[in-house]
Short mmCIF file of C-alpha atoms in Angstrom, two decimals:
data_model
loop_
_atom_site.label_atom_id
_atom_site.label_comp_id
_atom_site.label_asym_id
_atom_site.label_seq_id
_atom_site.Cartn_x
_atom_site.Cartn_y
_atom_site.Cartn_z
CA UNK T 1 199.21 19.47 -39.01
CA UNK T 2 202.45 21.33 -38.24
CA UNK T 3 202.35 24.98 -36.67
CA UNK T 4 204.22 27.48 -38.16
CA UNK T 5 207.23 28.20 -35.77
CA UNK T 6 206.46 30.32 -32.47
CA UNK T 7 208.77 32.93 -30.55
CA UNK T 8 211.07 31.59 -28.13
CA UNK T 9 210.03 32.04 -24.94
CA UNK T 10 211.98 34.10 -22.27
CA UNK T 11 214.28 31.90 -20.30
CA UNK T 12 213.99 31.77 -16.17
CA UNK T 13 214.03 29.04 -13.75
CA UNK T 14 210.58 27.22 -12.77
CA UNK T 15 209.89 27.08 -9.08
CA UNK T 16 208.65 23.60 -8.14
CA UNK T 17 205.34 23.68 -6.28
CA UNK T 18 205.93 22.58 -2.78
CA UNK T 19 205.03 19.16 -2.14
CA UNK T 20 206.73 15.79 -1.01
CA UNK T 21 209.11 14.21 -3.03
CA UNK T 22 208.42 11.05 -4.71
CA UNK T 23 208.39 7.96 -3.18
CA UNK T 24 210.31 4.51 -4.19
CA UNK T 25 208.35 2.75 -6.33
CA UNK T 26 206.35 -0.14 -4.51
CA UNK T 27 203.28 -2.50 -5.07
CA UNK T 28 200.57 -1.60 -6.43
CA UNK T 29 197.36 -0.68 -5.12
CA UNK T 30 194.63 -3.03 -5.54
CA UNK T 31 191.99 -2.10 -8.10
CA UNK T 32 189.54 -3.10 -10.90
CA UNK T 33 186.29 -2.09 -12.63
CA UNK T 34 184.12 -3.19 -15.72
CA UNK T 35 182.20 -1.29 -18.46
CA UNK T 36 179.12 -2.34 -19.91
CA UNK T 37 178.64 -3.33 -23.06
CA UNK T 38 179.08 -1.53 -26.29
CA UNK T 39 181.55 0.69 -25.21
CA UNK T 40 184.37 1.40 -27.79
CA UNK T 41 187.55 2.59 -26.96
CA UNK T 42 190.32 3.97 -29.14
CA UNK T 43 193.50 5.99 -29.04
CA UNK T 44 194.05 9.04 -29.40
CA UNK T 45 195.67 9.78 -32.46
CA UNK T 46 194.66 11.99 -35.12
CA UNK T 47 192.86 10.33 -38.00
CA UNK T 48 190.55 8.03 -36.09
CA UNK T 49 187.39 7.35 -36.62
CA UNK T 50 185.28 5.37 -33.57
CA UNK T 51 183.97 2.52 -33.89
CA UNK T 52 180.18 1.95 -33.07
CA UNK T 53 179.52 2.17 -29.25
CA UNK T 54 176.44 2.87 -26.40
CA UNK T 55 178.38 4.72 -23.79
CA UNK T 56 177.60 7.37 -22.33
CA UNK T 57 179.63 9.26 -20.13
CA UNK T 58 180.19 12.75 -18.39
CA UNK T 59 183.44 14.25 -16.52
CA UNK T 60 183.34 15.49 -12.99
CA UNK T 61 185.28 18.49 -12.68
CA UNK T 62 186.69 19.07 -9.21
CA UNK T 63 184.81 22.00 -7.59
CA UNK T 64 187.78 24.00 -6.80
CA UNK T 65 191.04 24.92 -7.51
CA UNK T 66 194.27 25.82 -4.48
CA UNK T 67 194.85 29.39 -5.60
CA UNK T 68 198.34 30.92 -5.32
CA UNK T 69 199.80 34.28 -4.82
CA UNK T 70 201.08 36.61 -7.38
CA UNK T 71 205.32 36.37 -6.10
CA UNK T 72 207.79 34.58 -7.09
CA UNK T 73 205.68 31.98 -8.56
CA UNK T 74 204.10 33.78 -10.83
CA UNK T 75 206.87 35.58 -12.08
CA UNK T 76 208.82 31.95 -12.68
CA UNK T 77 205.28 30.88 -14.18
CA UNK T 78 205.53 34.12 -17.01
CA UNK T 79 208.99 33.25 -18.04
CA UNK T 80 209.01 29.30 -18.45
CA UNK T 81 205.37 30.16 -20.29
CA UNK T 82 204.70 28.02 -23.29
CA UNK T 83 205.55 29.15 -26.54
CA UNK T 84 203.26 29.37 -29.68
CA UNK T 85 199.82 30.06 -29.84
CA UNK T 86 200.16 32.87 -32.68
CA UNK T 87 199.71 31.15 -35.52
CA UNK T 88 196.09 30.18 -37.26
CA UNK T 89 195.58 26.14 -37.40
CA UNK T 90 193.91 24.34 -40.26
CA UNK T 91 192.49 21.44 -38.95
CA UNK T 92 189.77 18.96 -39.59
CA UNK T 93 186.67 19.13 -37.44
CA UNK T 94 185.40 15.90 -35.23
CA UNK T 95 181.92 15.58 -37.58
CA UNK T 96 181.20 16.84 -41.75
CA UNK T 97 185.21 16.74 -42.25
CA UNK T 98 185.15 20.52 -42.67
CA UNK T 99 188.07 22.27 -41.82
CA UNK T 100 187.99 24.80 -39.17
CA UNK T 101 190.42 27.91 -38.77
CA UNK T 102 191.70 28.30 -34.94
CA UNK T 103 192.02 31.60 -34.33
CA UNK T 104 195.08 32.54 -32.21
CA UNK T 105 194.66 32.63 -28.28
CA UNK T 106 196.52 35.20 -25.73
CA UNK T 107 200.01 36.10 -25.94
CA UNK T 108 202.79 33.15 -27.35
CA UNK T 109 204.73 32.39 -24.46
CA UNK T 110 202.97 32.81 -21.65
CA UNK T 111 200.65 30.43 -19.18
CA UNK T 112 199.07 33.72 -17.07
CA UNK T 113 197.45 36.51 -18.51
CA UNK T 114 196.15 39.60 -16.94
CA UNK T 115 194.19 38.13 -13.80
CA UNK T 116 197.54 36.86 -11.48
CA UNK T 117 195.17 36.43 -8.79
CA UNK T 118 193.68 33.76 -10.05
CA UNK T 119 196.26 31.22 -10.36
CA UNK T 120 195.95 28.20 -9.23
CA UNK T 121 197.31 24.78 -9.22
CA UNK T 122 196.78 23.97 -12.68
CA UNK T 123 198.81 26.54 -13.86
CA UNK T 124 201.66 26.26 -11.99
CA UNK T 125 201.57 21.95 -12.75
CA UNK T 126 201.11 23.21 -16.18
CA UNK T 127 204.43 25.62 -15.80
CA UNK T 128 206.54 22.96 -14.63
CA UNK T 129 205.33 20.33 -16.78
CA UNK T 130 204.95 21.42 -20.25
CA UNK T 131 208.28 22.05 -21.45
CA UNK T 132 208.91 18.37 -21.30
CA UNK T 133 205.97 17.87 -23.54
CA UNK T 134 206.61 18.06 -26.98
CA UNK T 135 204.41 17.29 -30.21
CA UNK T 136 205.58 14.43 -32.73
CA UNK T 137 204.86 14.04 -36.28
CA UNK T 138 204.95 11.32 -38.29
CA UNK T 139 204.95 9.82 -41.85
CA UNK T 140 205.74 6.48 -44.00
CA UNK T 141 204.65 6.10 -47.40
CA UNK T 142 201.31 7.81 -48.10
CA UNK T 143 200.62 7.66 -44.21
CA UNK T 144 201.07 10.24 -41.77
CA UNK T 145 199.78 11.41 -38.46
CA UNK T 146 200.64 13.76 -35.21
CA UNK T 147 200.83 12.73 -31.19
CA UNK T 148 202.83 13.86 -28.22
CA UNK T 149 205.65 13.08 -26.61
CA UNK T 150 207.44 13.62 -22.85
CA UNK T 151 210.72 14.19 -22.57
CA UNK T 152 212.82 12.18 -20.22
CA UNK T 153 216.36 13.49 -20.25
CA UNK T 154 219.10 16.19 -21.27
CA UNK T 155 220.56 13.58 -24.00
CA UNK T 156 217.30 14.43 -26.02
CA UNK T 157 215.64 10.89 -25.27
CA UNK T 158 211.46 11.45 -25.56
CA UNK T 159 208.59 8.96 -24.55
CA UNK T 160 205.52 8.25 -26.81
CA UNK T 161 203.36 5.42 -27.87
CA UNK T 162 204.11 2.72 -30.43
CA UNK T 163 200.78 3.12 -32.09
CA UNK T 164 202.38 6.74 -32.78
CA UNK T 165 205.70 6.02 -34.29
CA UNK T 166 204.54 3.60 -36.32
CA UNK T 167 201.09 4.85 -37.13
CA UNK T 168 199.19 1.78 -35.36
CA UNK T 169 201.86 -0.43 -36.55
CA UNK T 170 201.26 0.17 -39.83
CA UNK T 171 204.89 1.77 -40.58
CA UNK T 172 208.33 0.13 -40.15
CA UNK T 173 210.61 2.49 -40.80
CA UNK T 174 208.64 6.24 -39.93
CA UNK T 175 210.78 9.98 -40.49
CA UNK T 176 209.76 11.01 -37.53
CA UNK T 177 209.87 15.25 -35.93
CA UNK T 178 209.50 16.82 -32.95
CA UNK T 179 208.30 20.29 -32.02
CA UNK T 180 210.21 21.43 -28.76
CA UNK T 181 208.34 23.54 -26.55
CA UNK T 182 210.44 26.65 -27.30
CA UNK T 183 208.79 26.11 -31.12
CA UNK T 184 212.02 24.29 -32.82
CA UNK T 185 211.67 21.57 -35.14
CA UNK T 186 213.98 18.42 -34.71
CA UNK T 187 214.36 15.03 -36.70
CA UNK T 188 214.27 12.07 -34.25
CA UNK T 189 214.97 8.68 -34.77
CA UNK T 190 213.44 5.65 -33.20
CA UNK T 191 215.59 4.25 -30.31
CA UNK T 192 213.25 1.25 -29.64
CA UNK T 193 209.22 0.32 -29.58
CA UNK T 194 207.74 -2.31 -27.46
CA UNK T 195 203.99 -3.24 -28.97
CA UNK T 196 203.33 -5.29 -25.48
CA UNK T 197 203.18 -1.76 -23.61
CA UNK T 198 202.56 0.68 -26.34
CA UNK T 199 205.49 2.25 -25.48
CA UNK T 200 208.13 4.09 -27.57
CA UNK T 201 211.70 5.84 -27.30
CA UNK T 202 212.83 8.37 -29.62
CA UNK T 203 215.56 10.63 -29.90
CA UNK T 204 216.53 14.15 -31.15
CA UNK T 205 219.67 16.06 -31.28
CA UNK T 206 219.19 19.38 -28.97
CA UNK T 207 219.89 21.56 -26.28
CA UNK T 208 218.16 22.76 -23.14
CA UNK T 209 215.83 20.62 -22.67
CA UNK T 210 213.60 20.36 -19.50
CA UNK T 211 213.04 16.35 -18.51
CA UNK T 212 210.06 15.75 -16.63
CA UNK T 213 209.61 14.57 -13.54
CA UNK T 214 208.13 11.48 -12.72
CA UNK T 215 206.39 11.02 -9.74
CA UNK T 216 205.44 7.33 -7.57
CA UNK T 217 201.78 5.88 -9.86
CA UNK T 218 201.94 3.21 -7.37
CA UNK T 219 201.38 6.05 -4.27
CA UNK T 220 197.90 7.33 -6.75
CA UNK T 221 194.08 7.59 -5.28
CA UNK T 222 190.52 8.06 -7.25
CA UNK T 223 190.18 11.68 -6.95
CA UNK T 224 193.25 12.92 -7.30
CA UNK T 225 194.01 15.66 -9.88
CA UNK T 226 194.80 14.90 -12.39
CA UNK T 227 196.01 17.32 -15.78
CA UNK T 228 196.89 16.45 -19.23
CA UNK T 229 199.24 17.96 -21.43
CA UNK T 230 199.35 17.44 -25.61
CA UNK T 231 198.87 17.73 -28.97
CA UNK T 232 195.31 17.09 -29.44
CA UNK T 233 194.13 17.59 -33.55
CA UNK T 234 197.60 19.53 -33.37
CA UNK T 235 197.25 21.96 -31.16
CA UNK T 236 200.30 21.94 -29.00
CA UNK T 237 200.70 22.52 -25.56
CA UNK T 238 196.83 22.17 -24.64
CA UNK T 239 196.28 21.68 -20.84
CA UNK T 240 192.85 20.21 -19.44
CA UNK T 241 192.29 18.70 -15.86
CA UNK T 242 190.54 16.38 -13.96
CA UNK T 243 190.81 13.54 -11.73
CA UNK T 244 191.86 10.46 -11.22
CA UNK T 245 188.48 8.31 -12.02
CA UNK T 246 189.65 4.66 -11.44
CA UNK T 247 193.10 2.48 -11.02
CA UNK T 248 194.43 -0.87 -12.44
CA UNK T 249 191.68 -0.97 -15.29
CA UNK T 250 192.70 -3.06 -17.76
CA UNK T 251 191.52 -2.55 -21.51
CA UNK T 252 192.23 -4.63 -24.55
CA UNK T 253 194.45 -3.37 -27.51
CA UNK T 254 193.90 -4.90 -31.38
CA UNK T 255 197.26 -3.47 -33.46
CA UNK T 256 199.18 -5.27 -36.11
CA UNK T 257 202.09 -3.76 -34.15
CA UNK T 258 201.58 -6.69 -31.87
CA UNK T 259 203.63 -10.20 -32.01
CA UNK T 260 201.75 -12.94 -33.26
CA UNK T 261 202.26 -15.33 -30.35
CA UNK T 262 203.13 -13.76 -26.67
CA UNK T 263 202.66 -16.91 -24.65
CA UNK T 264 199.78 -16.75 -22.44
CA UNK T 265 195.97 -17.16 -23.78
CA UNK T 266 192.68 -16.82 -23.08
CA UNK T 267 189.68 -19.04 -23.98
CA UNK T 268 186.01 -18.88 -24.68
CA UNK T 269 185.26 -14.77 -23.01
CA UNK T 270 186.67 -12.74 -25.84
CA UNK T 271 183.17 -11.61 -26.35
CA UNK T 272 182.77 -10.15 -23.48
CA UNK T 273 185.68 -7.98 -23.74
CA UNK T 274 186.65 -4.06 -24.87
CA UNK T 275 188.82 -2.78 -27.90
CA UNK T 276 189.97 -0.41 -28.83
CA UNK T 277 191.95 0.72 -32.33
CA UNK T 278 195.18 2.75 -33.21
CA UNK T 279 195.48 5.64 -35.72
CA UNK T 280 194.57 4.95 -39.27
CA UNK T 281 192.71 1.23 -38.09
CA UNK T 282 189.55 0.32 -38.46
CA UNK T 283 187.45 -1.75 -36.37
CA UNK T 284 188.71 -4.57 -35.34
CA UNK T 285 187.66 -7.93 -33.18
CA UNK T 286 188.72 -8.40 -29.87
CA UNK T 287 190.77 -11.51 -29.36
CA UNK T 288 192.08 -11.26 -32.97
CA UNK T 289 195.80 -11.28 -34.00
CA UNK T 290 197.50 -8.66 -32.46
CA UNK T 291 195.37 -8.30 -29.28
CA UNK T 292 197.42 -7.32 -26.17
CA UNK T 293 196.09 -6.31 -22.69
CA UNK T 294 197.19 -2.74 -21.01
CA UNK T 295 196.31 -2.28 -16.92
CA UNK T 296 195.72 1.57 -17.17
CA UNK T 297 193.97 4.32 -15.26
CA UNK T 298 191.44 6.40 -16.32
CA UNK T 299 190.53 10.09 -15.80
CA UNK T 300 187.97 12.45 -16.68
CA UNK T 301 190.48 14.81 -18.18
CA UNK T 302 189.56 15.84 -21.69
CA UNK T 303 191.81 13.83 -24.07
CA UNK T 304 191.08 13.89 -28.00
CA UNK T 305 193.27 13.07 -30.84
CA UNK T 306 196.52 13.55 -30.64
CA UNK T 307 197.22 13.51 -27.10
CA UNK T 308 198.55 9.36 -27.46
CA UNK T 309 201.92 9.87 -26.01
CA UNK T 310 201.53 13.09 -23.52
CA UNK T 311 201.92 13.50 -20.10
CA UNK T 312 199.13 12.55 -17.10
CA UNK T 313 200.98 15.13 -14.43
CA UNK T 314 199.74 15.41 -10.65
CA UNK T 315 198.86 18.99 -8.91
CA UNK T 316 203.13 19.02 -8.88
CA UNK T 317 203.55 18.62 -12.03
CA UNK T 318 205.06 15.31 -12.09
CA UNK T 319 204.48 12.68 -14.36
CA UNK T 320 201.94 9.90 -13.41
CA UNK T 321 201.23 8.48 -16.59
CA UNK T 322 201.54 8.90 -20.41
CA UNK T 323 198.03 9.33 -22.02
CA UNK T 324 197.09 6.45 -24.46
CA UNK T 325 193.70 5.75 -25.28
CA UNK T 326 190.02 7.26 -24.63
CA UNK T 327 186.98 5.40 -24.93
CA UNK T 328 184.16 7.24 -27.04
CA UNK T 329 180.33 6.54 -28.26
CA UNK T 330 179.20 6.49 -31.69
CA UNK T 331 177.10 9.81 -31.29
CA UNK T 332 180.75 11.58 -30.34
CA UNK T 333 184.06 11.13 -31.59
CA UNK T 334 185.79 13.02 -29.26
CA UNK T 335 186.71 13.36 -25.23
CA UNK T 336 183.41 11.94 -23.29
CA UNK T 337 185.44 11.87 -19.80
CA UNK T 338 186.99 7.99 -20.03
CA UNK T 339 190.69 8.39 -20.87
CA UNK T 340 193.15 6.12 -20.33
CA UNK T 341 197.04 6.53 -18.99
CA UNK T 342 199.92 4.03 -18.36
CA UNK T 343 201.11 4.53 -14.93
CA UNK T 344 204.22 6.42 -14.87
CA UNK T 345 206.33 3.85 -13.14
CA UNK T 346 205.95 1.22 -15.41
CA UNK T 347 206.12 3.58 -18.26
CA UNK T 348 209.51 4.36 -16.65
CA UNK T 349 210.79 0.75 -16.42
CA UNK T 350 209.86 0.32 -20.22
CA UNK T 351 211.61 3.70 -21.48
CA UNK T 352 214.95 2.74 -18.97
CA UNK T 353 215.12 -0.82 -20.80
CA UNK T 354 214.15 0.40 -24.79
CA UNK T 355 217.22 3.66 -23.69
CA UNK T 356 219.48 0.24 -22.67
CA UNK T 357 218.70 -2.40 -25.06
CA UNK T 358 216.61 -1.23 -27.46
CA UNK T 359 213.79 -3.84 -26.04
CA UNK T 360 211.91 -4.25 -23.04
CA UNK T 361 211.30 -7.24 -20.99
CA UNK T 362 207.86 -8.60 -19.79
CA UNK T 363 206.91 -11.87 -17.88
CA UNK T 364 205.57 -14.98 -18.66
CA UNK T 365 203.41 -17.46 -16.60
CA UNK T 366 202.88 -20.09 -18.92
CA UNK T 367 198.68 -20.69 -18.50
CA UNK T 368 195.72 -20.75 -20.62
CA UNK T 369 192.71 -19.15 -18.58
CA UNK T 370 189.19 -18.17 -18.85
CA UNK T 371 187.25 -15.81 -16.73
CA UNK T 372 185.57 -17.28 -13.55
CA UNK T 373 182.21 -16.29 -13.14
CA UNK T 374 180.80 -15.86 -9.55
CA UNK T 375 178.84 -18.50 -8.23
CA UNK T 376 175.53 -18.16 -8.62
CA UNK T 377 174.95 -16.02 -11.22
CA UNK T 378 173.86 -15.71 -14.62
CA UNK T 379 174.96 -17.88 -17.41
CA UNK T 380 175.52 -15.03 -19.87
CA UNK T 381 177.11 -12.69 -17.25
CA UNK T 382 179.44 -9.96 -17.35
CA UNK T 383 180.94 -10.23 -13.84
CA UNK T 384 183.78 -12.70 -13.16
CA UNK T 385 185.85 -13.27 -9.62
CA UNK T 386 189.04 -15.13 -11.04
CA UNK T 387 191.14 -16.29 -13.56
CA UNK T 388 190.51 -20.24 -14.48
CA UNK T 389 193.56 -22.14 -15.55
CA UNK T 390 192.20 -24.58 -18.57
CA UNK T 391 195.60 -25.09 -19.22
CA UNK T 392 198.95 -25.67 -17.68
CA UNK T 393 202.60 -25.27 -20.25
CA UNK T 394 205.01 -28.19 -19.46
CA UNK T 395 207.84 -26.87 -18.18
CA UNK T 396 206.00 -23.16 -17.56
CA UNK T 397 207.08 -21.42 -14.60
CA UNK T 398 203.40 -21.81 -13.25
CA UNK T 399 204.15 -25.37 -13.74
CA UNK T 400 207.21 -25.18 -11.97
CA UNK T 401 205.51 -23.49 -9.33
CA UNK T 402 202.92 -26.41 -8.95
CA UNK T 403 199.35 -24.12 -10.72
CA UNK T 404 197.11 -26.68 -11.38
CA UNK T 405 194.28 -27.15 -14.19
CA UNK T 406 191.19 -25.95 -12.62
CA UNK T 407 193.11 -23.55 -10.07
CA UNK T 408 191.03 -20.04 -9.84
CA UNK T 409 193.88 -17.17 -9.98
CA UNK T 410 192.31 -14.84 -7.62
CA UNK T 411 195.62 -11.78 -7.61
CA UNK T 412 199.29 -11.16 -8.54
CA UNK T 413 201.19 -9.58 -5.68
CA UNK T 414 198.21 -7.06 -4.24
CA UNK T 415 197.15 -6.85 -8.08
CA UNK T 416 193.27 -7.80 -7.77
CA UNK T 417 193.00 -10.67 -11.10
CA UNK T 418 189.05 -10.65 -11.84
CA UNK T 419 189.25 -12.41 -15.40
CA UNK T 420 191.60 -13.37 -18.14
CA UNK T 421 193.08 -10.06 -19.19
CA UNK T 422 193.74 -8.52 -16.03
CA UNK T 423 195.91 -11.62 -15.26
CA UNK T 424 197.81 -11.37 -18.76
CA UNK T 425 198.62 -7.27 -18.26
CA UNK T 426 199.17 -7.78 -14.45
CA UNK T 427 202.02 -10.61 -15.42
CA UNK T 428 203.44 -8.35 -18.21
CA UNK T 429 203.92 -5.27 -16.30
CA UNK T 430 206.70 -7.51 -14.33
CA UNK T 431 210.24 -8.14 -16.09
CA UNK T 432 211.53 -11.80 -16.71
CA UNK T 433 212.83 -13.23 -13.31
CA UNK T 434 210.79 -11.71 -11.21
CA UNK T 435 209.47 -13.35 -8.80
CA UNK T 436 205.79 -12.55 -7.50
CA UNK T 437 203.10 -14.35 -5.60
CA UNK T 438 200.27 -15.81 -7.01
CA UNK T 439 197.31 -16.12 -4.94
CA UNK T 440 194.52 -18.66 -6.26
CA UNK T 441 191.90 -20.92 -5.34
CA UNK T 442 191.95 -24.76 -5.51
CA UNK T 443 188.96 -26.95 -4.47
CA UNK T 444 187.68 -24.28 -2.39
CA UNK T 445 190.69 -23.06 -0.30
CA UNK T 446 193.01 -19.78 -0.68
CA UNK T 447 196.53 -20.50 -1.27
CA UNK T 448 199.66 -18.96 -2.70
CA UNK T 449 202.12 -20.05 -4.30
CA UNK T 450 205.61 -17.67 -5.34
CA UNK T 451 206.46 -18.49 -9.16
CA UNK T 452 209.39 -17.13 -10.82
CA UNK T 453 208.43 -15.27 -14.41
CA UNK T 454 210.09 -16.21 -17.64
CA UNK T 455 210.15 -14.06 -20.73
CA UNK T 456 207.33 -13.45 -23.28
CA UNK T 457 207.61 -14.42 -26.52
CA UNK T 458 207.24 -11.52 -28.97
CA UNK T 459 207.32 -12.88 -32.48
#
């Protein structure tokens, strides 16, 4: 659903909101959570229908905002303003599959209107921010569909999803364009995909561009603000905010973008897992072909279709993770308050390697597992403590590090494991050779044992 072009807006520098720089990268916080049953979950392309689904959720909206004065900052917040907003947009409306005319909103190019008193931190995140947030388009065949992108450097390099470039994996070779925030239109070509993270590279030709910031995801806590920046149904440069709802939740991915065999299984629980679908796919069984495992965090920021590939910023405007998935109900199709990000730093490691090679790396344990349930509960349970080895590879790097049959994986570094998938995304978000600690039970006692990570097969 492309916009008809916008006016350039005035150029100016952006003042940075105070605020610490970011740190190092460093371990990860420890973190988990389960929903219940029925819940579907799906990204948020445009084009997709949800699959059936009980849940029911609301967002919490923080009760109020740091407001800012009316100086410098507002001036730099009028003249780095986002472009567009004057055109009408035809798009198609979440229920009936009427189309709806958006009527233009404001002035183009500008992020404060009349009221400068009433600025707060939202705006000036969303000053800094969104002109390294672009919208993508994208078609193969008689396919085509729309998502975001952030971009990460001067030599026009931009981060999106796979599930975007290749419309749920459906697409080999995509033409691919990308709106710039100052309303240009630019061809891109694919510079790499890697289906294990649902991450993409791409790469136009142009100049001035802003590259975002990326801030530590490892250095995050529940509550935080947090505020998205998109596409969503086409509408570029939307901004909505919330918070940080939960970390390290893992969620399960069916896309025939995935490889067939990546190494590591899981046994008897696929039942009690979550899926959800790419642009364009159906519904699909979890555990089938194609089923990879994402440790992501959720918000309550609104994100709809067409936001797959946009930036999760912080109150500074810095990137803490790019937007791929929400989870949604069968009585609504759109934002319920359950969105899903990657955290920005491993969403940074993927990008570096796909800008290098073209691929990214991910590691390999070499275990079958199945999710441990606590003791004494319920045979039919959703709860599980653990990862349970049924099955050790010969000559595995978990059988070089002496995991046993029967051993209980318990965490990965200070990565809390609590069944099957969370093991399989926790070992995948670490490159081949790495070496991390695996802490388990055997026969009752804690131990740990330090393994060193292969590579994961992806064909």
């Amino acid at each position: 659903r492309p916009d008809a072009p916008a006016q350039d807006a005035p150029q100016g520098p952006v003042p940075a909101p105070e605020g610490p720089a970011p740190a190092a990268p460093g371990d990860a916080a420890p973190g988990y959570g389960h929903f219940a049953p029925g819940a579907s979950f799906h990204a948020p392309g445009s084009g997709q229908t949800p699959g059936p689904g009980t849940a029911a959720f609301h967002p919490a909206k923080p009760a109020g905002r740091k407001r800012f004065g009316t100086g410098a900052l507002v001036a730099g917040m009028l003249l780095a303003g986002l472009a567009g907003g004057g055109v009408a947009v035809g798009t198609q409306a979440l229920t009936g599959g009427s189309t709806v005319a958006i009527a233009p909103a404001g002035q183009p190019g500008q992020l404060v209107g009349d009221n400068t008193d009433s600025v707060n931190e939202i705006t000036a995140a969303a000053a800094k921010a969104s002109p390294s947030v672009v919208s993508i388009s994208v078609a193969g065949g008689s396919s085509g569909g729309s998502g975001s992108g952030i971009v990460l450097d001067a030599e026009g390099h931009i981060l999106t999803n796979t599930h975007v470039v290749t419309l749920g994996g459906t697409v080999a070779d995509p033409s691919v364009e990308v709106r710039t925030q100052d309303g240009q239109v630019h061809e891109a070509s694919v510079v790499g995909t890697d289906p294990l993270s649902d991450l993409a590279v791409i790469k136009i030709e142009a100049s001035g561009l802003t590259p975002v910031a990326f801030a530590d995801s490892d250095k995050l806590n529940v509550g935080d603000t947090a505020i998205a920046i998109g596409s969503p149904l086409g509408l570029s440069g939307t901004v909505t905010d919330g918070i940080i709802s939960t970390l390290n939740r893992t969620i399960s991915v069916s896309s025939s973008a995935a490889p067939e065999d990546t190494g590591d299984g899981s046994q008897g629980n696929s039942e009690d897992q979550f899926n959800f679908q790419f642009p364009g796919q159906g519904q699909s069984q979890p555990g089938s072909q194609g089923s990879i495992y994402l440790n992501v965090m959720q918000t309550d920021a609104a994100i709809n279709h067409g936001n797959s590939g946009g930036a999760l910023v912080n109150s500074a405007g810095e990137l803490i993770g790019v937007n791929v998935a929400i989870a949604s109900s069968s009585e609504d199709s759109g934002s319920i308050g359950v969105g899903f990000a990657i955290p920005s730093n491993y969403a940074q490691r993927v990008a570096q390697e796909l800008i290098a090679d073209g691929e990214a790396s991910h590691g390999y344990l070499g275990v079958s597992v199945t999710a441990q349930a606590a003791e004494d509960s319920a045979q039919n349970t959703q709860f599980s403590v653990g990862a349970a080895v049924a099955e050790v590879v010969s000559g595995s790097p978990a059988a070089d590090a002496g995991i046993r049959e029967g051993d209980v994986i318990t965490a990965v570094g200070n990565r809390v494991i609590e069944d099957s998938q969370s093991l399989t995304a926790a070992i995948r978000e670490h490159t081949s050779g790495s070496k991390v600690t695996v802490k388990l039970l055997r026969d009752g006692e804690q131990r740990s044992l330090d393994v060193t990570l292969g590579e994961t097969p992806q064909s």
